[in-house]
Tab-separated table of C-alpha atoms in Angstrom:
chain	number	residue	atom	x	y	z
A	1	MET	CA	105.422	115.034	119.132
A	2	ARG	CA	102.961	117.396	117.501
A	3	ILE	CA	101.528	115.670	114.437
A	4	LEU	CA	99.366	117.103	111.661
A	5	PHE	CA	97.262	114.264	110.228
A	6	LEU	CA	95.702	114.797	106.783
A	7	SER	CA	92.871	112.438	105.884
A	8	ARG	CA	90.922	111.807	102.693
A	9	TRP	CA	88.184	110.164	104.803
A	10	TYR	CA	86.539	111.569	107.898
A	11	PRO	CA	87.200	108.633	110.213
A	12	TYR	CA	84.061	108.650	112.366
A	13	PRO	CA	81.915	106.674	112.255
A	14	ALA	CA	84.410	104.109	110.955
A	15	ASN	CA	82.006	102.545	108.455
A	16	ASN	CA	84.397	101.607	105.659
A	17	GLY	CA	87.848	100.049	105.496
A	18	SER	CA	89.763	103.303	104.984
A	19	LYS	CA	88.000	105.027	107.867
A	20	LEU	CA	88.601	102.047	110.132
A	21	ARG	CA	92.336	102.054	109.460
A	22	ILE	CA	92.608	105.818	109.942
A	23	PHE	CA	90.612	105.764	113.176
A	24	ASN	CA	92.794	103.038	114.673
A	25	LEU	CA	95.985	104.863	113.699
A	26	LEU	CA	94.704	108.092	115.232
A	27	ARG	CA	93.703	106.269	118.391
A	28	GLY	CA	97.147	104.671	118.678
A	29	LEU	CA	99.047	107.864	117.941
A	30	SER	CA	97.003	109.845	120.456
A	31	LEU	CA	98.291	107.699	123.329
A	32	HIS	CA	101.779	109.165	122.850
A	33	HIS	CA	101.464	112.334	120.750
A	34	GLU	CA	99.272	115.382	120.134
A	35	ILE	CA	97.261	115.113	116.916
A	36	ASP	CA	95.605	117.838	114.852
A	37	LEU	CA	93.326	116.351	112.186
A	38	VAL	CA	92.408	118.073	108.941
A	39	SER	CA	90.060	115.874	106.958
A	40	PHE	CA	87.748	115.788	104.014
A	41	TYR	CA	84.192	114.663	104.633
A	42	GLU	CA	81.443	113.420	102.339
A	43	PRO	CA	78.725	116.107	101.972
A	44	ALA	CA	76.150	113.400	101.172
A	45	GLU	CA	76.685	111.979	104.679
A	46	GLY	CA	75.937	115.323	106.333
A	47	GLN	CA	78.058	117.466	108.611
A	48	PRO	CA	80.464	115.183	110.522
A	49	ASP	CA	80.378	114.721	114.271
A	50	GLN	CA	83.611	116.477	115.225
A	51	GLN	CA	83.091	116.088	118.967
A	52	SER	CA	83.344	112.292	118.640
A	53	LEU	CA	87.075	112.580	117.911
A	54	GLY	CA	87.760	114.851	120.862
A	55	GLU	CA	89.404	112.058	122.851
A	56	VAL	CA	91.937	111.242	120.119
A	57	CYS	CA	92.558	114.597	118.408
A	58	ARG	CA	93.549	117.914	119.949
A	59	SER	CA	91.708	119.719	117.132
A	60	VAL	CA	89.623	118.755	114.105
A	61	GLN	CA	88.999	120.721	110.915
A	62	VAL	CA	86.857	119.465	108.036
A	63	VAL	CA	86.524	120.365	104.357
A	64	PRO	CA	83.893	118.982	101.943
A	65	TRP	CA	85.173	116.418	99.439
A	66	HIS	CA	84.533	117.045	95.749
A	67	GLU	CA	83.970	113.722	94.003
A	68	TYR	CA	85.915	113.101	90.791
A	69	ASP	CA	83.828	113.940	87.725
A	70	PRO	CA	85.528	112.744	84.513
A	71	ASN	CA	83.220	114.987	82.478
A	72	SER	CA	84.030	118.212	84.318
A	73	LEU	CA	85.905	120.983	82.556
A	74	ARG	CA	88.934	120.502	84.826
A	75	ALA	CA	88.998	116.777	84.121
A	76	ILE	CA	88.717	117.316	80.363
A	77	ARG	CA	91.572	119.804	80.486
A	78	GLY	CA	93.480	117.128	82.334
A	79	PHE	CA	93.879	115.167	79.107
A	80	PHE	CA	96.521	117.750	78.224
A	81	SER	CA	98.261	117.739	81.616
A	82	PHE	CA	101.062	115.584	82.971
A	83	LEU	CA	99.077	115.208	86.213
A	84	PRO	CA	96.427	112.482	86.602
A	85	ARG	CA	92.990	113.844	85.755
A	86	SER	CA	91.494	112.749	89.087
A	87	ILE	CA	94.171	114.681	90.999
A	88	LEU	CA	93.437	117.822	89.007
A	89	ASP	CA	89.669	117.570	89.273
A	90	THR	CA	89.504	116.819	93.002
A	91	TYR	CA	92.121	119.353	94.087
A	92	SER	CA	90.571	121.555	96.786
A	93	PRO	CA	91.760	125.146	97.257
A	94	GLU	CA	89.689	125.135	100.447
A	95	MET	CA	91.750	122.256	101.838
A	96	SER	CA	94.969	124.022	100.856
A	97	GLN	CA	93.844	127.212	102.601
A	98	ALA	CA	92.836	125.305	105.743
A	99	LEU	CA	96.259	123.667	105.944
A	100	HIS	CA	98.214	126.826	105.363
A	101	GLY	CA	96.113	128.524	108.020
A	102	THR	CA	96.823	125.694	110.459
A	103	MET	CA	100.551	125.744	109.708
A	104	GLY	CA	100.672	129.502	110.157
A	105	GLY	CA	99.959	129.252	113.862
A	106	GLU	CA	101.490	125.916	114.847
A	107	LYS	CA	104.817	124.106	114.844
A	108	TYR	CA	104.647	120.432	113.865
A	109	ASP	CA	107.186	117.650	114.113
A	110	LEU	CA	105.544	115.445	111.475
A	111	ILE	CA	102.851	115.454	108.802
A	112	ILE	CA	101.056	112.178	108.116
A	113	ALA	CA	99.212	112.207	104.788
A	114	SER	CA	96.730	109.346	104.656
A	115	GLN	CA	96.497	107.967	101.099
A	116	ILE	CA	97.793	109.425	97.859
A	117	ASP	CA	94.922	111.921	97.572
A	118	MET	CA	96.370	113.889	100.498
A	119	ALA	CA	100.009	113.902	99.408
A	120	ILE	CA	99.530	116.875	97.083
A	121	TYR	CA	98.599	119.040	100.087
A	122	ALA	CA	101.357	117.694	102.308
A	123	VAL	CA	104.123	118.638	99.877
A	124	GLU	CA	102.796	122.217	99.759
A	125	LEU	CA	103.737	122.559	103.432
A	126	LYS	CA	107.392	123.385	103.992
A	127	ASP	CA	109.998	122.361	106.538
A	128	VAL	CA	108.093	119.457	108.129
A	129	PRO	CA	108.904	115.764	107.527
A	130	ILE	CA	106.147	113.827	105.738
A	131	LEU	CA	105.021	110.242	106.095
A	132	LEU	CA	102.728	109.046	103.282
A	133	GLU	CA	100.392	106.503	104.871
A	134	GLU	CA	98.910	103.687	102.722
A	135	ALA	CA	100.275	104.413	99.256
A	136	GLU	CA	98.084	102.115	97.159
A	137	LEU	CA	98.742	101.727	93.429
A	138	GLY	CA	97.422	98.273	92.611
A	139	ILE	CA	94.190	99.327	90.955
A	140	TYR	CA	95.936	101.646	88.476
A	141	ALA	CA	98.544	99.055	87.527
A	142	GLN	CA	95.969	96.298	87.091
A	143	LYS	CA	93.719	98.390	84.867
A	144	ALA	CA	96.696	99.313	82.705
A	145	ARG	CA	97.580	95.626	82.269
A	146	GLN	CA	94.182	94.064	81.857
A	147	SER	CA	91.687	96.538	80.439
A	148	SER	CA	90.023	95.890	77.120
A	149	PRO	CA	89.224	96.890	74.438
A	150	LEU	CA	92.398	98.507	73.118
A	151	LYS	CA	91.117	102.093	73.424
A	152	LYS	CA	90.291	101.587	77.102
A	153	ARG	CA	93.621	99.888	77.775
A	154	LEU	CA	95.514	102.769	76.155
A	155	ARG	CA	93.637	105.269	78.314
A	156	HIS	CA	94.437	103.326	81.497
A	157	ASN	CA	98.089	102.997	80.446
A	158	LEU	CA	98.243	106.769	80.066
A	159	THR	CA	96.747	107.179	83.555
A	160	TRP	CA	99.272	104.707	84.980
A	161	TRP	CA	102.136	106.590	83.314
A	162	LYS	CA	100.853	109.879	84.775
A	163	TYR	CA	100.562	108.381	88.266
A	164	ARG	CA	104.110	107.051	88.141
A	165	ARG	CA	105.404	110.440	87.022
A	166	TYR	CA	103.355	112.196	89.698
A	167	LEU	CA	104.619	109.863	92.408
A	168	ARG	CA	108.224	110.412	91.366
A	169	PHE	CA	107.623	114.109	92.037
A	170	LEU	CA	105.981	113.382	95.392
A	171	PHE	CA	108.821	111.144	96.534
A	172	SER	CA	111.322	113.875	95.829
A	173	LYS	CA	109.628	115.550	98.829
A	174	ILE	CA	108.574	112.522	100.896
A	175	SER	CA	111.107	110.183	102.441
A	176	THR	CA	108.875	107.515	103.999
A	177	ALA	CA	105.727	105.638	102.943
A	178	THR	CA	103.673	102.775	104.259
A	179	VAL	CA	101.852	100.110	102.262
A	180	VAL	CA	99.621	97.267	103.411
A	181	SER	CA	101.254	94.269	101.726
A	182	GLN	CA	104.421	92.943	100.122
A	183	GLN	CA	102.720	93.092	96.712
A	184	GLU	CA	102.049	96.811	97.123
A	185	LYS	CA	105.617	97.405	98.311
A	186	ASP	CA	107.087	95.625	95.298
A	187	LEU	CA	104.795	97.545	92.958
A	188	LEU	CA	105.594	100.941	94.465
A	189	GLN	CA	109.342	100.415	94.464
A	190	SER	CA	109.376	99.111	90.890
A	191	ALA	CA	107.160	101.930	89.611
A	192	VAL	CA	108.805	104.677	91.675
A	193	PRO	CA	112.508	104.043	92.363
A	194	GLU	CA	112.557	107.363	94.217
A	195	ALA	CA	110.522	105.752	97.029
A	196	ARG	CA	113.514	105.219	99.290
A	197	LYS	CA	111.848	103.863	102.430
A	198	VAL	CA	108.671	101.819	102.104
A	199	VAL	CA	107.409	99.927	105.164
A	200	ILE	CA	104.618	97.366	105.349
A	201	ILE	CA	101.980	98.214	107.944
A	202	PRO	CA	99.184	95.744	107.224
A	203	ASN	CA	95.512	96.427	107.663
A	204	CYS	CA	94.584	95.200	111.122
A	205	MET	CA	91.747	94.762	113.562
A	206	ARG	CA	91.457	95.836	117.182
A	207	LEU	CA	89.896	92.655	118.455
A	208	GLN	CA	88.466	94.288	121.591
A	209	ASP	CA	86.102	96.182	119.277
A	210	TYR	CA	84.600	92.915	118.008
A	211	GLU	CA	83.794	91.259	121.319
A	212	GLY	CA	80.159	90.809	122.236
A	213	PHE	CA	78.856	90.316	118.698
A	214	SER	CA	78.736	86.531	118.792
A	215	VAL	CA	75.304	85.430	117.552
A	216	GLU	CA	73.956	82.381	115.802
A	217	ALA	CA	74.173	83.030	112.064
A	218	ARG	CA	70.982	83.000	110.024
A	219	PRO	CA	70.819	79.871	107.842
A	220	ASP	CA	71.665	80.330	104.153
A	221	SER	CA	72.576	84.012	104.630
A	222	LEU	CA	75.291	85.842	102.678
A	223	ILE	CA	76.673	89.335	103.173
A	224	TYR	CA	78.829	91.805	101.291
A	225	THR	CA	80.020	95.001	102.978
A	226	GLY	CA	81.148	97.795	100.675
A	227	SER	CA	80.069	101.144	99.296
A	228	PHE	CA	79.335	101.303	95.576
A	229	ARG	CA	80.944	104.727	95.524
A	230	TYR	CA	84.086	102.645	95.138
A	231	ASP	CA	83.654	101.126	91.667
A	232	VAL	CA	85.567	97.991	92.652
A	233	ASN	CA	82.742	97.063	95.053
A	234	TYR	CA	80.028	97.594	92.461
A	235	GLU	CA	81.980	95.595	89.887
A	236	ALA	CA	82.375	92.737	92.372
A	237	MET	CA	78.702	92.509	93.285
A	238	ASN	CA	77.473	93.012	89.747
A	239	TRP	CA	79.551	89.950	88.797
A	240	PHE	CA	78.321	87.979	91.807
A	241	VAL	CA	74.632	88.800	91.347
A	242	GLN	CA	74.677	88.079	87.629
A	243	GLU	CA	77.048	85.117	87.427
A	244	VAL	CA	77.198	83.414	90.836
A	245	PHE	CA	74.050	84.018	92.860
A	246	PRO	CA	71.742	82.270	90.349
A	247	LEU	CA	73.938	79.154	90.595
A	248	ILE	CA	73.623	79.213	94.386
A	249	GLN	CA	69.868	79.744	94.313
A	250	ALA	CA	69.452	76.901	91.837
A	251	GLN	CA	70.619	74.637	94.682
A	252	LEU	CA	69.297	76.685	97.617
A	253	PRO	CA	66.373	78.844	96.458
A	254	GLN	CA	66.051	80.361	99.933
A	255	ALA	CA	69.633	81.688	100.033
A	256	ASP	CA	69.550	85.403	100.737
A	257	LEU	CA	72.090	88.150	100.126
A	258	ILE	CA	72.496	91.397	102.062
A	259	ILE	CA	74.668	94.221	100.739
A	260	THR	CA	75.569	97.083	103.079
A	261	GLY	CA	76.984	100.430	102.029
A	262	ASP	CA	76.032	103.411	99.911
A	263	PRO	CA	74.551	102.187	96.585
A	264	ASP	CA	75.554	105.510	94.967
A	265	GLY	CA	72.642	105.254	92.560
A	266	LYS	CA	74.121	102.182	90.887
A	267	ARG	CA	71.653	99.412	90.088
A	268	LEU	CA	72.118	95.677	90.400
A	269	PRO	CA	70.093	93.117	88.443
A	270	ALA	CA	66.837	92.492	90.297
A	271	GLY	CA	66.565	89.177	92.100
A	272	ASN	CA	64.788	87.311	94.860
A	273	TYR	CA	66.224	87.441	98.384
A	274	LEU	CA	68.552	90.346	97.597
A	275	THR	CA	68.532	93.303	99.998
A	276	GLN	CA	70.583	96.503	99.854
A	277	THR	CA	70.508	98.176	103.249
A	278	GLY	CA	72.300	101.359	102.282
A	279	VAL	CA	74.695	102.832	104.844
A	280	VAL	CA	74.417	101.199	108.266
A	281	SER	CA	75.670	102.811	111.461
A	282	ASP	CA	77.522	99.656	112.546
A	283	VAL	CA	78.290	96.776	110.199
A	284	ARG	CA	79.416	94.394	112.936
A	285	PRO	CA	75.985	93.012	113.927
A	286	TRP	CA	75.188	92.422	110.260
A	287	LEU	CA	78.432	90.565	109.637
A	288	ALA	CA	78.141	88.496	112.796
A	289	ALA	CA	74.620	87.382	111.861
A	290	ALA	CA	75.577	86.157	108.368
A	291	ARG	CA	76.526	82.584	107.601
A	292	VAL	CA	79.070	83.535	104.904
A	293	ALA	CA	80.883	86.796	104.052
A	294	LEU	CA	81.749	87.454	100.411
A	295	ALA	CA	84.775	89.107	98.803
A	296	PRO	CA	84.296	88.481	95.053
A	297	LEU	CA	86.602	91.304	93.975
A	298	GLN	CA	87.926	91.443	90.425
A	299	THR	CA	90.225	94.479	90.612
A	300	GLY	CA	91.873	96.696	93.214
A	301	GLY	CA	94.904	96.765	95.438
A	302	GLY	CA	95.841	96.705	99.100
A	303	THR	CA	94.308	94.183	101.458
A	304	ARG	CA	90.651	93.781	102.270
A	305	LEU	CA	89.582	94.947	105.680
A	306	LYS	CA	86.162	93.468	104.903
A	307	ILE	CA	87.789	90.011	105.013
A	308	LEU	CA	89.626	90.699	108.283
A	309	GLU	CA	86.507	92.212	109.827
A	310	ALA	CA	84.474	89.102	108.973
A	311	MET	CA	87.204	86.866	110.399
A	312	ALA	CA	87.321	88.918	113.601
A	313	LEU	CA	83.612	88.161	113.987
A	314	ARG	CA	84.125	84.463	113.171
A	315	THR	CA	82.141	84.694	109.942
A	316	PRO	CA	83.792	82.480	107.282
A	317	VAL	CA	84.780	84.101	103.988
A	318	VAL	CA	84.643	83.111	100.330
A	319	SER	CA	86.912	85.306	98.211
A	320	THR	CA	88.433	85.558	94.777
A	321	SER	CA	92.207	85.407	94.460
A	322	LYS	CA	92.222	89.176	93.934
A	323	GLY	CA	90.119	89.727	97.057
A	324	ALA	CA	92.497	87.681	99.224
A	325	GLU	CA	95.644	89.153	97.656
A	326	GLY	CA	98.203	90.394	100.149
A	327	LEU	CA	96.813	88.449	103.099
A	328	GLU	CA	98.668	85.556	104.695
A	329	ALA	CA	95.510	83.471	104.397
A	330	GLN	CA	95.601	79.923	103.082
A	331	GLN	CA	92.953	78.434	100.845
A	332	GLY	CA	90.954	75.822	102.704
A	333	VAL	CA	92.507	76.760	106.050
A	334	HIS	CA	91.466	80.353	106.766
A	335	LEU	CA	88.976	80.951	103.930
A	336	LEU	CA	87.831	79.537	100.593
A	337	ILE	CA	89.170	81.029	97.359
A	338	ALA	CA	87.512	80.634	93.952
A	339	ASP	CA	87.600	82.658	90.753
A	340	SER	CA	85.124	81.197	88.244
A	341	PRO	CA	81.373	81.628	88.814
A	342	GLN	CA	80.793	77.890	89.262
A	343	ASP	CA	83.747	77.419	91.630
A	344	PHE	CA	82.688	80.450	93.674
A	345	ALA	CA	79.109	79.169	93.909
A	346	ASN	CA	80.339	75.723	94.958
A	347	ALA	CA	82.519	77.233	97.684
A	348	VAL	CA	79.623	79.262	99.070
A	349	LEU	CA	77.336	76.221	99.012
A	350	ARG	CA	79.937	74.166	100.903
A	351	LEU	CA	80.040	76.719	103.705
A	352	LEU	CA	76.272	77.039	103.831
A	353	GLN	CA	75.806	73.285	104.130
A	354	ASP	CA	78.889	71.920	105.933
A	355	ASP	CA	78.795	72.811	109.643
A	356	GLU	CA	82.182	71.260	110.402
A	357	LEU	CA	83.951	73.219	107.645
A	358	HIS	CA	82.128	76.365	108.738
A	359	GLN	CA	83.382	75.985	112.303
A	360	GLN	CA	86.944	75.177	111.205
A	361	LEU	CA	87.258	78.251	108.980
A	362	ALA	CA	85.606	80.492	111.559
A	363	ALA	CA	88.142	79.461	114.214
A	364	ALA	CA	91.179	79.556	111.897
A	365	GLY	CA	90.227	82.941	110.440
A	366	PHE	CA	89.883	84.452	113.902
A	367	ASP	CA	93.258	83.018	114.951
A	368	LEU	CA	94.880	84.479	111.814
A	369	VAL	CA	93.633	87.960	112.680
A	370	LYS	CA	94.767	87.571	116.285
A	371	GLN	CA	98.267	86.464	115.290
A	372	LYS	CA	98.988	88.494	112.133
A	373	TYR	CA	96.519	91.367	111.823
A	374	ASN	CA	96.084	92.676	115.342
A	375	TRP	CA	96.668	96.382	115.977
A	376	ASP	CA	97.983	95.613	119.450
A	377	ALA	CA	100.944	93.843	117.823
A	378	VAL	CA	101.433	96.065	114.761
A	379	LEU	CA	100.817	99.577	116.087
A	380	PRO	CA	104.195	99.839	117.901
A	381	ASP	CA	105.906	99.424	114.509
A	382	PHE	CA	103.910	102.318	113.085
A	383	LEU	CA	104.640	104.527	116.094
A	384	GLN	CA	108.354	103.794	115.790
A	385	LEU	CA	108.258	104.599	112.058
A	386	ALA	CA	106.503	107.918	112.709
A	387	GLU	CA	109.092	108.902	115.304
A	388	GLU	CA	111.998	107.883	113.038
A	389	THR	CA	110.532	109.849	110.116
A	390	ALA	CA	110.227	112.975	112.254
A	391	ARG	CA	113.721	112.584	113.689
A	392	ILE	CA	115.501	111.860	110.414
A	393	GLY	CA	113.441	114.351	108.405
A	394	ALA	CA	114.227	117.134	110.854
A	395	ARG	CA	117.900	116.708	110.021
A	396	MET	CA	117.402	116.757	106.245
A	397	PRO	CA	117.775	119.981	104.250
A	398	GLU	CA	114.594	121.092	102.538
A	399	THR	CA	115.971	120.285	99.073
A	400	ASP	CA	116.351	116.623	100.062
A	401	ARG	CA	112.779	116.156	101.257
């Protein structure tokens, strides 16, 4: 098949969870089909290396991403629109023009739109079946349910209502979507009854990519991998540094914390033995060298590739319930789960001090990834879904897409 793949994230280097998933899907698809990639890229990261994807994509086009600015004129006007403000503000005429130019000279069997941000461009393109890849709604639903005070909760409820309305429009054009967990599937189908076919394709690892990183972990070392450009990551580490880390250091003053990823100008409370590396070219050596990986997330949806990546490197994980949501991981077997500051600190201290528990979780976490979250096992399901979407969509009249 000829496939047009639309990506919110430029997938090389694969230095965050979204990029990693996209890169692995592209690599798997390229073994059987021809792929043309049209992708946003982050201007702050510089011009992307397009040649690096030459082995997996027939062609690559890139367009700069415009970050959502809630104070922009377009976003303010969005208060009076039925569309979500972020969709209005980040809409890129340049991306639309690039796609229409690509479609003008090529015939495609399928469009894959990776994440909801790209769906608006996919539905502009006519007469080609669309697969919406990784439709994640959890963060919007959670904020609508849990935000406080009342004014903030009302604003998030309005956003959630707009997203549901927007998605009902999208699914009048899109017949198939993937999500990463049963929780996300249930949420999407309850919020958008028009989503007729929703298939779980979990986040996975390609274990071959994690061989050769086995090193002895530094004593008393903690790591968190995540860009603060995603507010969920900043929220998680702000909570950890303020509420949890002091409890750990009260017992182990030498405990040190490394945070990788773009800080995005966001500050954390100053503290001893806290290092922010910024963006690193390869997070695997950092994760492999840490004694404990952290996932203290408070909000968000989907499943956490940062947890699976740590497990693939045999680095035990301490997570909140929200961080571990959607994974078939058992408390005390594959990882430790704790939600209060004291319980989270106690769990981290156990792993720092108990070698037997550390070894047990490291082995069980790796086995979980190998059995349940391994691209070698899951990718054939995605390839079959892509082929079915193209075949069935080709037979559907345009009005039914």
